[in-house]
């Protein structure tokens, strides 16, 4: 079955770079898109960006200058890198997969990983 | 970017009641509206896509409607497991913006 699991540091210092990994199973990264969505504690959801089956990427314009999403298809992993972190980047970070080919909604979600930005 | 305005922010209801949550897009999204349910400490769960299509396994007491810029999620005969937060999402184009959410609480 389709599974996604986020991993990475739980604590990042201000101004540092966040690196997260989403390890997937049950589907191919060349067939489906994978996206990153974050949720500050007690707040709503924010789409950060995604990587499509053909390897193309798109980002939320509010984060574009700081964000990079890439993948390793041989390892079934998608990576998020975001630099210049500030305290308002504290959030649960989810990776999520599209519903199906060329769909723009998210049917499969990881459990999320809490990232705290603090010195 | 397409802005999604969701209302109400919170809603209190009793088991057995029906409730409606609305989502207004800043421009026509041609029916590309998605609804999610999120329970505390859990990931969002897909409920409805294409404004009206119920995801497999979602109870029929959930229904979606709307077109152009105005959309609604209706929950009939509320069950205890329905008390959660609900989010709409623009599924037309990136950035895939979400509404701010509606927290449905037990009265």
Coordinates of N, CA and C in Angstrom, one line a residue, chain B residues 10-46:
Chain B
X10 N -15.1 28.6 13.6 CA -15.5 27.5 14.5 C -17.0 27.4 14.5
X11 N -17.4 26.2 14.9 CA -18.8 25.9 14.9 C -19.1 24.8 16.0
X12 N -20.1 25.1 16.8 CA -20.5 24.1 17.8 C -21.8 23.5 17.4
X13 N -21.9 22.2 17.5 CA -23.1 21.5 17.1 C -23.2 20.2 18.0
X14 N -24.4 19.6 17.9 CA -24.7 18.4 18.7 C -24.7 17.2 17.8
X15 N -24.5 16.0 18.4 CA -24.7 14.8 17.6 C -26.1 14.7 17.0
X16 N -26.1 14.4 15.8 CA -27.4 14.2 15.1 C -27.8 15.5 14.3
X17 N -27.2 16.6 14.6 CA -27.5 17.8 13.8 C -26.8 17.8 12.5
X18 N -27.2 18.7 11.6 CA -26.5 18.9 10.3 C -25.8 20.3 10.4
X19 N -24.6 20.4 9.7 CA -23.9 21.6 9.6 C -23.4 21.8 8.2
X20 N -23.2 23.1 7.9 CA -22.6 23.5 6.6 C -21.4 24.4 6.8
X21 N -20.4 24.1 6.1 CA -19.2 24.9 6.1 C -19.0 25.5 4.6
X22 N -18.6 26.7 4.5 CA -18.5 27.3 3.2 C -17.1 27.8 2.9
X23 N -16.8 27.8 1.6 CA -15.5 28.2 1.1 C -15.7 29.1 -0.1
X24 N -15.0 30.2 -0.1 CA -15.2 31.2 -1.2 C -13.8 31.4 -1.8
X25 N -13.7 31.1 -3.1 CA -12.4 31.3 -3.8 C -12.4 32.7 -4.4
X26 N -11.2 33.3 -4.4 CA -11.0 34.7 -4.9 C -11.3 34.8 -6.4
X27 N -11.3 33.6 -7.1 CA -11.6 33.6 -8.5 C -12.2 32.3 -8.9
X28 N -12.8 32.2 -10.0 CA -13.4 30.9 -10.5 C -12.4 29.8 -10.5
X29 N -12.7 28.7 -9.7 CA -11.8 27.5 -9.8 C -12.4 26.4 -10.5
X30 N -13.5 26.6 -11.2 CA -14.1 25.6 -12.1 C -14.3 24.3 -11.5
X31 N -14.8 24.3 -10.2 CA -15.2 23.1 -9.5 C -14.0 22.3 -8.9
X32 N -12.8 22.9 -9.0 CA -11.6 22.2 -8.5 C -11.4 22.5 -7.0
X33 N -12.4 22.0 -6.3 CA -12.4 22.3 -4.8 C -12.3 21.0 -4.0
X34 N -11.4 21.0 -3.0 CA -11.2 19.8 -2.3 C -11.4 20.1 -0.8
X35 N -12.0 19.1 -0.1 CA -12.2 19.2 1.3 C -11.4 18.1 2.1
X36 N -10.8 18.4 3.2 CA -10.1 17.5 4.1 C -10.7 17.6 5.5
X37 N -10.6 16.5 6.2 CA -10.9 16.5 7.6 C -9.5 16.2 8.4
X38 N -9.3 16.9 9.5 CA -8.1 16.7 10.3 C -8.5 16.6 11.7
X39 N -8.1 15.4 12.3 CA -8.3 15.3 13.8 C -7.1 15.6 14.5
X40 N -7.2 16.0 15.8 CA -6.0 16.4 16.5 C -4.9 15.4 16.5
X41 N -3.7 15.8 16.2 CA -2.5 15.0 16.2 C -2.4 14.0 15.0
X42 N -3.3 14.2 14.0 CA -3.4 13.3 12.8 C -3.1 14.1 11.6
X43 N -2.8 13.4 10.5 CA -2.7 14.0 9.2 C -4.0 14.3 8.6
X44 N -4.1 15.3 7.7 CA -5.4 15.5 7.0 C -5.9 14.3 6.3
X45 N -7.2 14.1 6.1 CA -7.8 13.0 5.4 C -8.6 13.6 4.3
X46 N -8.4 13.1 3.1 CA -9.2 13.6 1.9 C -10.7 13.1 2.1

